[in-house]
Short mmCIF file of C-alpha atoms in Angstrom, two decimals:
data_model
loop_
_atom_site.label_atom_id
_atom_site.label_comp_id
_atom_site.label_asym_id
_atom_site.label_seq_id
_atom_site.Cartn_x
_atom_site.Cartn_y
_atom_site.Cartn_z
CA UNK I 1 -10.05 8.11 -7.79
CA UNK I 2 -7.64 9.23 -5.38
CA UNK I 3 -5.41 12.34 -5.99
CA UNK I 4 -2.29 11.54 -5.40
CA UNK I 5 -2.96 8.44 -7.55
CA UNK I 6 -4.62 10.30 -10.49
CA UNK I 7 -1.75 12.54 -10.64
CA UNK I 8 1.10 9.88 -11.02
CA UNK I 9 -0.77 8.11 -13.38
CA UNK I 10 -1.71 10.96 -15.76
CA UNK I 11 2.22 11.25 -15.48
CA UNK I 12 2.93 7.60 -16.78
CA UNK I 13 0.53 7.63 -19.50
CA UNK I 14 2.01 11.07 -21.02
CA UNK I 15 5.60 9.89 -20.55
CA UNK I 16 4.80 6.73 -22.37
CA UNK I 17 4.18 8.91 -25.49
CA UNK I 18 7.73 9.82 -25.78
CA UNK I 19 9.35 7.04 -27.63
CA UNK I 20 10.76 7.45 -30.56
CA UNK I 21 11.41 4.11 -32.93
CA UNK I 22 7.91 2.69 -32.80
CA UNK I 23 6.51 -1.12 -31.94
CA UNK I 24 5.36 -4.16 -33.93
CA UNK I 25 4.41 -6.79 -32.31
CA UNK I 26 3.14 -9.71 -34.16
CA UNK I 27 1.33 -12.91 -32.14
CA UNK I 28 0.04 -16.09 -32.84
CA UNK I 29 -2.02 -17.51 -29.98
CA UNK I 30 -3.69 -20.77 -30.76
CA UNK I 31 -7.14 -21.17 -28.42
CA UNK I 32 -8.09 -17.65 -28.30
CA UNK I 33 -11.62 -16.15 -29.59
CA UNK I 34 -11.89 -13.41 -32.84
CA UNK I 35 -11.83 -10.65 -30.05
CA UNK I 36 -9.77 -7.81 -29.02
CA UNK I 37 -7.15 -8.17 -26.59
CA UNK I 38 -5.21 -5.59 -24.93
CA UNK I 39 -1.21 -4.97 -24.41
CA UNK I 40 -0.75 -3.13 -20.94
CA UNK I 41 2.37 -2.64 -18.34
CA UNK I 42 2.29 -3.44 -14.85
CA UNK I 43 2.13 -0.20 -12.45
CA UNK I 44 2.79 -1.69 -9.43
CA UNK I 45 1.67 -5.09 -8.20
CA UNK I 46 -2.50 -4.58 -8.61
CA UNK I 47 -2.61 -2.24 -11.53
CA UNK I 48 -1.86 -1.29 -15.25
CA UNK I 49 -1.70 1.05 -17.62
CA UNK I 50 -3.28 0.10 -21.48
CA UNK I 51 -1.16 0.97 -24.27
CA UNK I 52 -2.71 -0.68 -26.99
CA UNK I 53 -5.53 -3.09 -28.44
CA UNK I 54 -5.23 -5.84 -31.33
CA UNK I 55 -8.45 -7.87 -33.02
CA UNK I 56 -7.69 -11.54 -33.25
CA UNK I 57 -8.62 -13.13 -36.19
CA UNK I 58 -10.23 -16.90 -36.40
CA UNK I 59 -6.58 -18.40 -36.24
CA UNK I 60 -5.50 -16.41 -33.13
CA UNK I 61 -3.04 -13.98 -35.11
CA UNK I 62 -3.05 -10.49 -33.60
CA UNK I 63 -0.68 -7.64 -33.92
CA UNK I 64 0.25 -4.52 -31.80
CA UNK I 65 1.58 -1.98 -33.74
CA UNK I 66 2.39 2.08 -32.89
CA UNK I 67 4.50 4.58 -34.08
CA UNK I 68 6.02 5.37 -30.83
CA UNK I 69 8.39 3.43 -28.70
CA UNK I 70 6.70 1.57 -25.67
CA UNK I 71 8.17 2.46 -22.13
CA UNK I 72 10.17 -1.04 -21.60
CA UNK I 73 8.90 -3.37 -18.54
CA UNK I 74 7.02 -6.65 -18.00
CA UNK I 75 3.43 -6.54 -19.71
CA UNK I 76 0.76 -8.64 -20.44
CA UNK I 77 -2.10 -9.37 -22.92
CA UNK I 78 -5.19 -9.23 -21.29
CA UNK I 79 -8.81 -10.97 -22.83
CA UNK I 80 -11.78 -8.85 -23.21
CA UNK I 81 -12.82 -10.25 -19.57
CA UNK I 82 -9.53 -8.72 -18.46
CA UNK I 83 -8.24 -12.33 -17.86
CA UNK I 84 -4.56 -12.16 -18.02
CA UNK I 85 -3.47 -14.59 -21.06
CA UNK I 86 0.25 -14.06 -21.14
CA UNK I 87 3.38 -11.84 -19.96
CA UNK I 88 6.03 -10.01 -22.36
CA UNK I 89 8.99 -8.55 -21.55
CA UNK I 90 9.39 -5.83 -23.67
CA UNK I 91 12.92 -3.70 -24.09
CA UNK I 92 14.73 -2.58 -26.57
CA UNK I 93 13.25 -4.43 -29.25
CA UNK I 94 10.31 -3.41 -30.01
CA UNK I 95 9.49 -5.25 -33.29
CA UNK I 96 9.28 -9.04 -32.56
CA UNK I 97 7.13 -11.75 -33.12
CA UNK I 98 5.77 -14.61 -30.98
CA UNK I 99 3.69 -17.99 -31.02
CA UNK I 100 2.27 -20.15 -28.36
CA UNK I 101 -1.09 -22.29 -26.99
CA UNK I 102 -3.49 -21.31 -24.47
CA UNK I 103 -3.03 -24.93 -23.54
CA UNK I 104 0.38 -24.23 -21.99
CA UNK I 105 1.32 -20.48 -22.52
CA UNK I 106 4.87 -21.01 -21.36
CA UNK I 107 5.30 -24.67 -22.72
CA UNK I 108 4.84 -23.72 -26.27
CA UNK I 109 5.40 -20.32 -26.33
CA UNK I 110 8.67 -19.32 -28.92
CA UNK I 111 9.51 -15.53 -29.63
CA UNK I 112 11.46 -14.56 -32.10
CA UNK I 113 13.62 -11.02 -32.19
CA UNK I 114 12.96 -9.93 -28.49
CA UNK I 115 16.22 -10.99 -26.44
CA UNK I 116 14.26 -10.18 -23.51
CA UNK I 117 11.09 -12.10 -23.98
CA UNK I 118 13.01 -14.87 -25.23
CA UNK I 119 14.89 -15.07 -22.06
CA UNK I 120 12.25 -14.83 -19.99
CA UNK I 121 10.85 -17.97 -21.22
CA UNK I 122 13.60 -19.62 -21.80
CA UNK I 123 14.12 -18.96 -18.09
CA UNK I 124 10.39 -20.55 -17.09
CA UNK I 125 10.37 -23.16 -19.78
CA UNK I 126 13.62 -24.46 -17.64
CA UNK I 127 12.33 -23.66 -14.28
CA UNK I 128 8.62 -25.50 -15.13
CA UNK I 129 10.76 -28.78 -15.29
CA UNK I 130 12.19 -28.65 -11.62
CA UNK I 131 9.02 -27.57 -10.38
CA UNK I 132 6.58 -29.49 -12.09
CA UNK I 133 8.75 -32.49 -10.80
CA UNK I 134 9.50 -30.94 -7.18
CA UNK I 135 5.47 -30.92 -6.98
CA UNK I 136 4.95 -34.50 -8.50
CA UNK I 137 7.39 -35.28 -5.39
CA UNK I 138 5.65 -33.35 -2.88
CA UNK I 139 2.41 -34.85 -3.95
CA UNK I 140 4.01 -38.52 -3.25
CA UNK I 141 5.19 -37.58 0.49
CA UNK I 142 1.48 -36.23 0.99
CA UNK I 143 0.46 -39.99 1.14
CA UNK I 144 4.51 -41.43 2.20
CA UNK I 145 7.21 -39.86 4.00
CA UNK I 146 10.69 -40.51 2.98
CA UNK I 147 14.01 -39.62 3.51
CA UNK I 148 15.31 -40.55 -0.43
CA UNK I 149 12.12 -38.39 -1.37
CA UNK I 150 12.83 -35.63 1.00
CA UNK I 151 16.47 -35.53 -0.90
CA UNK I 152 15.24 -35.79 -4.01
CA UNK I 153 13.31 -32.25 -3.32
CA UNK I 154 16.08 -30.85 -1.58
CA UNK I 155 18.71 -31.80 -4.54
CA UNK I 156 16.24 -29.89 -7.24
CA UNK I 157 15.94 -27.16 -5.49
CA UNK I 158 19.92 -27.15 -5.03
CA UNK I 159 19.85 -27.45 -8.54
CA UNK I 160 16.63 -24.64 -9.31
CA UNK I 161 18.61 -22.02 -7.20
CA UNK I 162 21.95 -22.41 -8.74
CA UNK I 163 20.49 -22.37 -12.65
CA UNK I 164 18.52 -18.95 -11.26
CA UNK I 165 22.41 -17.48 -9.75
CA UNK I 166 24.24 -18.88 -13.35
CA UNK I 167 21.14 -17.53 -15.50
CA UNK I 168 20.83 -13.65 -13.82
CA UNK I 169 25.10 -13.68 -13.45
CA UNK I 170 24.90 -14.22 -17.90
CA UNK I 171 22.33 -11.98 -18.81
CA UNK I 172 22.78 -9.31 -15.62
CA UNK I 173 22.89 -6.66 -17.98
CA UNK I 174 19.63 -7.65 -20.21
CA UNK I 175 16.50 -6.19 -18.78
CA UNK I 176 15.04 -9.86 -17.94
CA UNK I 177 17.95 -10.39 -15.56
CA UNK I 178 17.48 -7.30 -13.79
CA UNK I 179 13.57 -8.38 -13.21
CA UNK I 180 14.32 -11.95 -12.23
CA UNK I 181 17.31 -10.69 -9.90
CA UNK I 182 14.88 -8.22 -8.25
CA UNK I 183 12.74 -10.23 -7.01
CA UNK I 184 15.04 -12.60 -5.67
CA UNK I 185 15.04 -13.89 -1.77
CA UNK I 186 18.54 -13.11 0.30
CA UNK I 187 20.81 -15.22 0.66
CA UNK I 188 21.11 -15.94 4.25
CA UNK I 189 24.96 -16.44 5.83
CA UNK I 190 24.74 -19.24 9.46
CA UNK I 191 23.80 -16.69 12.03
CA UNK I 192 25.89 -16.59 15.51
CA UNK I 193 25.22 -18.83 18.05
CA UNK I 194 23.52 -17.29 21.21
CA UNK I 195 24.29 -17.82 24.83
CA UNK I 196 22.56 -21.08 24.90
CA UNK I 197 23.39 -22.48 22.20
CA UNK I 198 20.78 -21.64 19.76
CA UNK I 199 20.93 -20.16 16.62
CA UNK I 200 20.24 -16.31 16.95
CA UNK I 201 17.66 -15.06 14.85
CA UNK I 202 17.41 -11.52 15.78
CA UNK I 203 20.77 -11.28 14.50
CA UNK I 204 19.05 -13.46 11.11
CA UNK I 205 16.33 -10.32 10.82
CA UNK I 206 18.56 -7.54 10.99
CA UNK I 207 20.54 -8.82 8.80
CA UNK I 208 17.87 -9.69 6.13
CA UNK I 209 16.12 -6.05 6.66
CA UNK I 210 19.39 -4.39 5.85
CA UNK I 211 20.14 -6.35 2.86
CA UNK I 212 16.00 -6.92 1.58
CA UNK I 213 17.06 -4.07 -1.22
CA UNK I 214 20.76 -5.39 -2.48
CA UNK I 215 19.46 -7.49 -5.67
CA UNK I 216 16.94 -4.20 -6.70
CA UNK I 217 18.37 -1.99 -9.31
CA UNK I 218 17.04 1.34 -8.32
CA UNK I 219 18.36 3.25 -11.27
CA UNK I 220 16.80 0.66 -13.71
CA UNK I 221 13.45 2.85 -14.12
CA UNK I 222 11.69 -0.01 -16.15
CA UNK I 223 11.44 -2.02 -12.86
CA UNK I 224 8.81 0.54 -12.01
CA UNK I 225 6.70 -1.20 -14.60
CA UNK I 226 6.58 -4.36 -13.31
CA UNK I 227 4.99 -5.85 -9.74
CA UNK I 228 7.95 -6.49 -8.11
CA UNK I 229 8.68 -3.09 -6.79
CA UNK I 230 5.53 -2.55 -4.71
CA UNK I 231 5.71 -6.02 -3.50
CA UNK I 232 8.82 -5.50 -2.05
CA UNK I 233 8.01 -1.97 -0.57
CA UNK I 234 4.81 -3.75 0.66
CA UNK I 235 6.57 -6.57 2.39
CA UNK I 236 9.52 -4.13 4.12
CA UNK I 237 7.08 -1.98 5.36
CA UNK I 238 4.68 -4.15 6.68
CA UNK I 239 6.44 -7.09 7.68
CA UNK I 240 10.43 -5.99 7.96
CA UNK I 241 8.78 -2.97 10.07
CA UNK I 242 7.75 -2.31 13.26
CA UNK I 243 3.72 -0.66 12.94
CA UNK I 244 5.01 2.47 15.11
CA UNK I 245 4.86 6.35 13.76
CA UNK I 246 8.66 6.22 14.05
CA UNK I 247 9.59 3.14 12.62
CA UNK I 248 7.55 3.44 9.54
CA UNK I 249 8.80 7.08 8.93
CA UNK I 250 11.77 5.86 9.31
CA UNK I 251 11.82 3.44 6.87
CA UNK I 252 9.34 4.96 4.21
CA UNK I 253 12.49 7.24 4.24
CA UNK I 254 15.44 4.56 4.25
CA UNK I 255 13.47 3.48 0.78
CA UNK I 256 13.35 6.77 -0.82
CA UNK I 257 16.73 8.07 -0.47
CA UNK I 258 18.09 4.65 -1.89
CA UNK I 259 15.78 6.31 -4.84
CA UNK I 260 17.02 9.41 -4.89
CA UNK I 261 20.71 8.72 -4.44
CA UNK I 262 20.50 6.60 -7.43
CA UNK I 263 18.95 9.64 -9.69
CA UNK I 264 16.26 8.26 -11.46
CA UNK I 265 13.32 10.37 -11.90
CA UNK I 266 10.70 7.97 -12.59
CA UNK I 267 11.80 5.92 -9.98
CA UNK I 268 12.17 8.57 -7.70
CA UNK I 269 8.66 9.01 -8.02
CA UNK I 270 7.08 6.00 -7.68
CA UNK I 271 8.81 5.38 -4.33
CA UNK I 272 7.37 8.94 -2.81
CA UNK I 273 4.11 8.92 -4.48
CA UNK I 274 3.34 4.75 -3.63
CA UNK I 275 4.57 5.53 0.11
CA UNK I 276 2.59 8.75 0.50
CA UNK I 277 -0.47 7.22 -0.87
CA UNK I 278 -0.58 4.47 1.46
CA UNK I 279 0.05 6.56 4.56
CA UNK I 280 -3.11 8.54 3.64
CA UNK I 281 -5.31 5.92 5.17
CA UNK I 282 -3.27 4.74 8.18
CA UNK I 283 -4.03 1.05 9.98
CA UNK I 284 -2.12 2.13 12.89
CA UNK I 285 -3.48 4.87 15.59
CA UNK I 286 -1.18 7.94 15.17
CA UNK I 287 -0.21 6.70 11.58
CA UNK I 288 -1.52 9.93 9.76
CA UNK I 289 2.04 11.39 11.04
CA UNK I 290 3.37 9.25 8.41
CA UNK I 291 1.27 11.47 5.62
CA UNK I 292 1.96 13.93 6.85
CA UNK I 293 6.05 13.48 7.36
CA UNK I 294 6.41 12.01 3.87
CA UNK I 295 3.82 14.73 2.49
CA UNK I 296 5.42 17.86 3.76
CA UNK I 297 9.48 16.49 2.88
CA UNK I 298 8.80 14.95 -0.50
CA UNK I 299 5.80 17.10 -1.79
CA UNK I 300 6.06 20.52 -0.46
CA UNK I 301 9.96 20.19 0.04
CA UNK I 302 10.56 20.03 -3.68
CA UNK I 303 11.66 17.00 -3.89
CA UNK I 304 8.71 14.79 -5.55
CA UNK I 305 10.23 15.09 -9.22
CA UNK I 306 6.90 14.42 -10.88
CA UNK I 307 3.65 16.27 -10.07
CA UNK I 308 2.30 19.91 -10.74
CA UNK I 309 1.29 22.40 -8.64
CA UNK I 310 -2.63 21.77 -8.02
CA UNK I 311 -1.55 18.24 -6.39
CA UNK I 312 1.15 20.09 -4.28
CA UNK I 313 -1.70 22.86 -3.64
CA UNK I 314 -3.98 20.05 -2.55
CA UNK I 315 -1.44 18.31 -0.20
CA UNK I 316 -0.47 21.61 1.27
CA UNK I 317 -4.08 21.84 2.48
CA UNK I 318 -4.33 18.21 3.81
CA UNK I 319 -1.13 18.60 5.50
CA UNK I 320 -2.01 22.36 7.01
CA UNK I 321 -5.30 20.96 8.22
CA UNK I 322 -4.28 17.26 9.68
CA UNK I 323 -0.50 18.74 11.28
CA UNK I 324 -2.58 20.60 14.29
CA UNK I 325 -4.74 17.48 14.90
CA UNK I 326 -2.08 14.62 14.94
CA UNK I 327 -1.87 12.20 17.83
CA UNK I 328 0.35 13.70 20.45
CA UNK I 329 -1.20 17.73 19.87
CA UNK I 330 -3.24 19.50 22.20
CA UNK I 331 -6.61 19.33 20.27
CA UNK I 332 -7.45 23.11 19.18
CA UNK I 333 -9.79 24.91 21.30
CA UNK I 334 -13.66 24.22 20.78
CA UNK I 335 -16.66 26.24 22.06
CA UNK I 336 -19.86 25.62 21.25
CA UNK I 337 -23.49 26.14 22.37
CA UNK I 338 -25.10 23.69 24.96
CA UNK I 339 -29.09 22.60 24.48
CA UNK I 340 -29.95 25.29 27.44
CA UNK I 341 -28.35 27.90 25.18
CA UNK I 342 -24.82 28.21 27.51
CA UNK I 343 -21.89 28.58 26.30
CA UNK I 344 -19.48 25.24 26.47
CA UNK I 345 -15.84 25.04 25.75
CA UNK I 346 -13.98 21.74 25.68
CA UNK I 347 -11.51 22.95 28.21
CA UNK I 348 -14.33 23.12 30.55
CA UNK I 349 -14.03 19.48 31.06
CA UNK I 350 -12.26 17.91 33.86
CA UNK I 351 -12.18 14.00 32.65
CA UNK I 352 -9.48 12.23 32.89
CA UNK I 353 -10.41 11.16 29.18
CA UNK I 354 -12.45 12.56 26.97
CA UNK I 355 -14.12 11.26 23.70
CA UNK I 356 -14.15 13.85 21.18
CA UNK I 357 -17.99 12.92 18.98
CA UNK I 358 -17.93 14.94 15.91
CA UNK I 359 -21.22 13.63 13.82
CA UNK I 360 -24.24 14.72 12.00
CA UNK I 361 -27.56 13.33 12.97
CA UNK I 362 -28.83 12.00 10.21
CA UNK I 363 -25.43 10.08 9.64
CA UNK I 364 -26.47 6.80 9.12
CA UNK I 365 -23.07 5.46 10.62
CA UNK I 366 -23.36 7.74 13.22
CA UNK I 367 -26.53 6.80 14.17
CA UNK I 368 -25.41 3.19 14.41
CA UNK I 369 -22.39 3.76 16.55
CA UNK I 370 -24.05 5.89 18.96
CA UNK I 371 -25.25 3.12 20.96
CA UNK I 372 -22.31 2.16 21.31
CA UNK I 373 -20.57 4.94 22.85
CA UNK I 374 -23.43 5.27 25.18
CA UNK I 375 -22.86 2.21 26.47
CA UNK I 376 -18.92 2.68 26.56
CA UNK I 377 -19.69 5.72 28.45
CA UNK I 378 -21.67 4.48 31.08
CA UNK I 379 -19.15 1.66 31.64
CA UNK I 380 -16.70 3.98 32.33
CA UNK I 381 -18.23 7.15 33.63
CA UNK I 382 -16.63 6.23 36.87
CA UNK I 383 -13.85 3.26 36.69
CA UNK I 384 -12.37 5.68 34.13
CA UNK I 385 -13.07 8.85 34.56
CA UNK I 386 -14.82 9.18 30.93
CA UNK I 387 -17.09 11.82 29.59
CA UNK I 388 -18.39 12.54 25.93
CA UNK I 389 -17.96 15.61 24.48
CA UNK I 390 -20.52 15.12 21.22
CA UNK I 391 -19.91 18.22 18.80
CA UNK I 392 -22.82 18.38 15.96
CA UNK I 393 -21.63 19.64 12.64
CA UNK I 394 -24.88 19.91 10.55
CA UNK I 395 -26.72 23.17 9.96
CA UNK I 396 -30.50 21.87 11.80
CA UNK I 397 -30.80 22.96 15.65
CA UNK I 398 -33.96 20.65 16.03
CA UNK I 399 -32.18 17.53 14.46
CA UNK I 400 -29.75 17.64 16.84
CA UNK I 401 -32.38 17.89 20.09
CA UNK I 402 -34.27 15.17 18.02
CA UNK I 403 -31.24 13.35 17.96
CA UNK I 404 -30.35 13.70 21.91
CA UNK I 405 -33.91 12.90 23.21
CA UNK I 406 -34.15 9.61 20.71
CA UNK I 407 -30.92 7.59 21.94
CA UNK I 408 -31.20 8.97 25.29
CA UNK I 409 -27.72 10.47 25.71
CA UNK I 410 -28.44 13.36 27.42
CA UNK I 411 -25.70 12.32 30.37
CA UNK I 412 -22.84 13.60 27.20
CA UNK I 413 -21.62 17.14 27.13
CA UNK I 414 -23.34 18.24 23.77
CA UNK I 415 -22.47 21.47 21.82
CA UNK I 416 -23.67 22.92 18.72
CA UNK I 417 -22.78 25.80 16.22
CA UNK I 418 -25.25 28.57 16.44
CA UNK I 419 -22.74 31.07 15.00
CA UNK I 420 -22.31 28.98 12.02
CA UNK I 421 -18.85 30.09 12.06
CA UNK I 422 -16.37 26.75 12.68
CA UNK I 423 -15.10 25.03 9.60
CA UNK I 424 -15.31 21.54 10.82
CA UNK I 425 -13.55 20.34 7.95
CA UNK I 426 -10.54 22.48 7.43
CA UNK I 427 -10.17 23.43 11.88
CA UNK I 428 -10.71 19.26 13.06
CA UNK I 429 -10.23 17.52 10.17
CA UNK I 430 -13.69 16.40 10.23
CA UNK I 431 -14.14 15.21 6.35
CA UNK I 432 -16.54 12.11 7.32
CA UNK I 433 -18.64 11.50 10.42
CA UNK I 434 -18.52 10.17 12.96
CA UNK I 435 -14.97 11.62 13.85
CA UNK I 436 -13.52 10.47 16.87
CA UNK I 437 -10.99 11.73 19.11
CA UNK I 438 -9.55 10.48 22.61
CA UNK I 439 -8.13 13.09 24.62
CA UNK I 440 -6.42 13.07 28.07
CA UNK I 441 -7.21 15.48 31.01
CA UNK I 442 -4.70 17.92 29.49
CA UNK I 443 -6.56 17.66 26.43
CA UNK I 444 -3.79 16.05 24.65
CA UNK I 445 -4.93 13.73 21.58
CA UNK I 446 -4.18 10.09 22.39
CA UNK I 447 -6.09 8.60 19.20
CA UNK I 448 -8.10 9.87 16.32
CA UNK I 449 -9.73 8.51 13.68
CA UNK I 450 -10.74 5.52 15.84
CA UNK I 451 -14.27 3.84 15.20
CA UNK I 452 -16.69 3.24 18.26
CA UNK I 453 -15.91 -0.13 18.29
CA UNK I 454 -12.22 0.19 19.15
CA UNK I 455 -12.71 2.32 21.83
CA UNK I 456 -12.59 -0.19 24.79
CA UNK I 457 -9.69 -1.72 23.53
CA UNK I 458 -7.98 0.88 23.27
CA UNK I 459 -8.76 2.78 26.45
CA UNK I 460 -7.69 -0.55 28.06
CA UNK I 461 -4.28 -0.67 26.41
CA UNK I 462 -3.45 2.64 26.86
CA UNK I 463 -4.72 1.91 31.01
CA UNK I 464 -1.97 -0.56 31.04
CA UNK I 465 0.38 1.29 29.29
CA UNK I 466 0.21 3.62 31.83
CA UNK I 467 0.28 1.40 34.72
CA UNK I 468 3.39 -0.23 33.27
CA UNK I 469 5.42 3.09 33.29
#
């Protein structure tokens, strides 16, 4: 399990236990099995956090019951298969009863002494109607097209959006309406025309990016327990966001301070944990600067409110190790030990690129990719200017000449630790092999953490990025 996530979620579940009034929560669920189902809150869009189990009986009449208070957010009921069977608001009331049919969950389903669960279905029992009819309509202009039809679906969904303003303007201050109103779409004003006439939708971004976050609540900490937070933080960093270093440090931080400034600890920490985590394996070359940006203000800056000290410890030692390799560094001097027992030093090499090998040879990956490297190599040996620079970090002298003589790669620069001295690991960031780095003829790192099969498109890029400035 990852760190960072372990951490957090240790966090969540001991928080949890802090309540202070207790929960009962009787149900009556007619189609279910004699089994036992569990009650668990969302954390985050993809996972949850258990909090209790019930056994059904024959009639489908289960109760949750604790002594503690349950952290308030949307849950659900899961089956034994993990199948989600229903969602609950729960705030705070905590002793309420319910009743439904697995043949329409929301249809039938009444609750009695939960305001919030009972809005939230009274909110989808209303919105079912417009949309089951909206798709009976749809399904009619799949086989005619109409203009009376086309205005029918317009006029419901007139009618959908203004019941969604008039429901979250009455209940604004219940937690249902906070929920639905998070997750709401912005409303979009007529953009400016442009030059020629058209409608301008740059203009129509910007102005959705800088208002994506006006209907979230970021002092309401319960919205942590529901999906709607990391869907939204998904979607502004990945869509709303330009996939550059800059852009996504940029806005990883534009989301956290709208956190902070509203002072809620658990939310605060959601925001700085979620964003860190997901920079730890970057999609973008150069992305681990996002890690470690986000790592070294949040974490080791003091201001993560929720952690303890081995995780900062930990991330201290990532961020140490990763900071000197990072795309745009001179790579860290290497000497090592040629096969004719000479000392070699990258900065011996002249190439106008270099491709940094670290690898083990009995690395099954490695292994595969290597004939692919070769063959990169001797494509651009000369159009390019490219040389290998293969670096061995296992502890077996005779592997590694085993390994040179079988794939015939004896044209590479190849060095090897005699001295047993280099901490591949902790000095080049070398946790799993292969390792690859592309350096310049100044030695300057212009990719890492690339696989073999990028490499050409890459170099290529970056050949026309160059020829374009």
């Amino acid at each position: 399990m990852n760190k960072l996530y372990f951490s957090l979620l240790t966090f969540w579940i001991s928080f949890a236990a802090l309540g202070q009034t207790g929960y009962h929560i009787k149900g009556n669920v007619k189609g279910i099995k004699p089994e036992a189902f569990t009650l668990a809150h969302y954390f985050g869009a993809s996972q949850y956090i258990t909090k209790d189990t019930a056994q059904a009986d024959a009639n489908g009449n289960l109760v949750f019951e604790g002594t503690q208070a349950l952290p308030g957010g949307l849950y659900m009921i899961l089956s034994p298969s993990k199948k989600r069977v229903m969602d609950l608001i729960i705030g705070a009331e905590q002793h309420f009863s319910f009743s439904t049919d697995t043949a329409n969950v929301i249809g039938h389903m009444q609750v009695k002494g939960s305001p919030d669960s009972e809005l939230y279905y009274k909110y989808q029992q209303h919105v079912s109607g417009y949309t089951s009819e909206i798709n009976l309509l749809q399904r009619q202009l799949q086989f005619r097209q109409d203009l009376m039809t086309t205005t029918k679906i317009n006029n419901l969904r007139r009618q959908l959006m203004e019941y969604y303003k008039q429901f979250t303007q009455e209940n604004s201050n219940s937690l249902t309406g906070k929920i639905m109103r998070a997750g709401a779409e912005v409303e979009l004003p007529t953009p400016p025309k442009r030059p020629d006439g058209k409608p301008d939708s740059a203009w129509l971004f910007h102005y959705y990016k800088a208002h994506f976050w006006d209907n979230f609540d970021f002092s309401e900490e319960r919205l942590v327990r529901t999906p709607i937070l990391q869907r939204k933080i998904d979607r502004y960093m990945q869509e709303l966001t330009l996939q550059q270093t800059d852009s996504l440090i940029q806005s990883a931080d534009f989301i956290i301070e709208k956190a902070l400034k509203a002072g809620n600890k658990e939310m605060q920490a959601y925001c700085i944990w979620y964003l860190t985590n997901q920079a730890e394996n970057p999609t973008i070359i150069g992305g681990d600067a996002v890690f470690v940006h986000l790592a070294d203000k949040y974490y080791l800056g003091g201001l993560m409110p929720i952690t303890d000290p081995t995780t900062v410890e930990n991330i201290r030692e990532k961020v140490n190790t990763i900071k000197p390799v990072l795309v745009g560094k001179t790579m860290p001097a290497l000497s090592l030990t040629d096969t004719a027992g000479k000392a070699i030093s990258l900065n011996d090499l002249k190439s106008k690129y270099v491709i940094l090998f670290f690898y083990d040879p009995d690395c099954g990956h490695c292994r595969q990719s290597t004939p692919a490297l070769k063959a990169l190599q001797e494509k651009y040996k000369t159009t390019l200017d490219l040389q290998v620079f293969a670096a061995s970090v296992a502890r077996a002298p005779e592997q590694w000449k085993k390994y040179i003589r079988d794939f015939g790669v004896q044209s590479w620069v190849h060095g090897y630790d005699y001295s047993f001295r280099i901490n591949f690991r902790k000095d080049y960031d070398v946790n799993n092999t292969p390792m690859i780095y592309v350096l310049d003829k100044n030695k300057k790192i212009i990719a890492r953490r690339i696989p073999v099969e990028q490499l050409e498109g890459f170099l290529d890029y970056h050949e026309q990025t160059l020829s374009a400035k």
